[in-house]
Amino acid sequence: MFEYMTAQEAAECWKISVRRVQRLCKENRIEGVLNINRVWLIPQNTKKPVDKRRKATNYGE
């Protein structure tokens, strides 16, 4: 059985806002997410999605 974390817990783990996590969930950018009674449940082992608002660069690599 999967272990889940809330949007608040994911926000703290990923160092982004709760609202941003909720938006990622709503846009289906996080795989395996569940919405139960207006509470987003995110699998514990899920990695933070790539931020498509920023252009990827290879500075200094």
PDB file of C-alpha atoms in Angstrom:
ATOM      1  CA  MET A   1       0.000   0.000   0.000  1.00  0.00           C
ATOM      2  CA  PHE A   2       1.231   3.491  -0.863  1.00  0.00           C
ATOM      3  CA  GLU A   3       2.153   6.096   1.682  1.00  0.00           C
ATOM      4  CA  TYR A   4       0.895   9.592   0.908  1.00  0.00           C
ATOM      5  CA  MET A   5       1.766  13.125   1.934  1.00  0.00           C
ATOM      6  CA  THR A   6      -0.449  16.200   1.852  1.00  0.00           C
ATOM      7  CA  ALA A   7       0.141  19.274  -0.293  1.00  0.00           C
ATOM      8  CA  GLN A   8       1.464  21.060   2.806  1.00  0.00           C
ATOM      9  CA  GLU A   9       4.024  18.323   3.462  1.00  0.00           C
ATOM     10  CA  ALA A  10       5.059  18.248  -0.211  1.00  0.00           C
ATOM     11  CA  ALA A  11       5.498  22.036  -0.208  1.00  0.00           C
ATOM     12  CA  GLU A  12       7.827  21.836   2.792  1.00  0.00           C
ATOM     13  CA  CYS A  13       9.780  18.949   1.269  1.00  0.00           C
ATOM     14  CA  TRP A  14      10.140  20.582  -2.177  1.00  0.00           C
ATOM     15  CA  LYS A  15      10.616  24.128  -0.786  1.00  0.00           C
ATOM     16  CA  ILE A  16       7.764  25.648  -2.816  1.00  0.00           C
ATOM     17  CA  SER A  17       4.408  27.140  -1.830  1.00  0.00           C
ATOM     18  CA  VAL A  18       1.352  25.063  -0.987  1.00  0.00           C
ATOM     19  CA  ARG A  19      -0.567  26.874  -3.730  1.00  0.00           C
ATOM     20  CA  ARG A  20       2.063  25.829  -6.299  1.00  0.00           C
ATOM     21  CA  VAL A  21       1.772  22.184  -5.205  1.00  0.00           C
ATOM     22  CA  GLN A  22      -2.026  22.386  -5.473  1.00  0.00           C
ATOM     23  CA  ARG A  23      -1.713  23.842  -8.965  1.00  0.00           C
ATOM     24  CA  LEU A  24       0.684  21.076 -10.042  1.00  0.00           C
ATOM     25  CA  CYS A  25      -1.828  18.522  -8.756  1.00  0.00           C
ATOM     26  CA  LYS A  26      -4.728  20.169 -10.574  1.00  0.00           C
ATOM     27  CA  GLU A  27      -2.736  20.279 -13.836  1.00  0.00           C
ATOM     28  CA  ASN A  28      -1.921  16.524 -13.504  1.00  0.00           C
ATOM     29  CA  ARG A  29       1.809  17.263 -13.393  1.00  0.00           C
ATOM     30  CA  ILE A  30       2.303  14.909 -10.417  1.00  0.00           C
ATOM     31  CA  GLU A  31       1.798  11.227 -11.136  1.00  0.00           C
ATOM     32  CA  GLY A  32      -0.342   9.160  -8.777  1.00  0.00           C
ATOM     33  CA  VAL A  33      -1.986  12.113  -7.040  1.00  0.00           C
ATOM     34  CA  LEU A  34      -5.425  11.704  -5.451  1.00  0.00           C
ATOM     35  CA  ASN A  35      -7.986  14.353  -4.553  1.00  0.00           C
ATOM     36  CA  ILE A  36     -10.210  13.235  -1.687  1.00  0.00           C
ATOM     37  CA  ASN A  37     -12.626  15.741  -0.154  1.00  0.00           C
ATOM     38  CA  ARG A  38     -10.585  18.718  -1.430  1.00  0.00           C
ATOM     39  CA  VAL A  39      -7.376  17.290   0.053  1.00  0.00           C
ATOM     40  CA  TRP A  40      -4.569  16.441  -2.351  1.00  0.00           C
ATOM     41  CA  LEU A  41      -2.713  13.223  -1.516  1.00  0.00           C
ATOM     42  CA  ILE A  42       0.686  12.802  -3.158  1.00  0.00           C
ATOM     43  CA  PRO A  43       2.720   9.544  -3.088  1.00  0.00           C
ATOM     44  CA  GLN A  44       5.715   9.821  -0.732  1.00  0.00           C
ATOM     45  CA  ASN A  45       8.259   8.685  -3.336  1.00  0.00           C
ATOM     46  CA  THR A  46       7.228  11.301  -5.930  1.00  0.00           C
ATOM     47  CA  LYS A  47       9.923  13.691  -7.084  1.00  0.00           C
ATOM     48  CA  LYS A  48       9.326  17.401  -7.591  1.00  0.00           C
ATOM     49  CA  PRO A  49       8.166  18.067 -11.173  1.00  0.00           C
ATOM     50  CA  VAL A  50      10.393  20.156 -13.432  1.00  0.00           C
ATOM     51  CA  ASP A  51       9.418  23.823 -13.409  1.00  0.00           C
ATOM     52  CA  LYS A  52       8.384  24.532 -17.010  1.00  0.00           C
ATOM     53  CA  ARG A  53       8.224  28.259 -16.262  1.00  0.00           C
ATOM     54  CA  ARG A  54      12.025  28.412 -16.320  1.00  0.00           C
ATOM     55  CA  LYS A  55      14.286  27.737 -19.248  1.00  0.00           C
ATOM     56  CA  ALA A  56      16.841  24.991 -18.664  1.00  0.00           C
ATOM     57  CA  THR A  57      20.458  26.165 -18.855  1.00  0.00           C
ATOM     58  CA  ASN A  58      23.824  24.538 -18.472  1.00  0.00           C
ATOM     59  CA  TYR A  59      25.699  27.401 -16.825  1.00  0.00           C
ATOM     60  CA  GLY A  60      28.975  26.297 -15.317  1.00  0.00           C
ATOM     61  CA  GLU A  61      28.613  22.642 -16.240  1.00  0.00           C
TER      62      GLU A  61
END
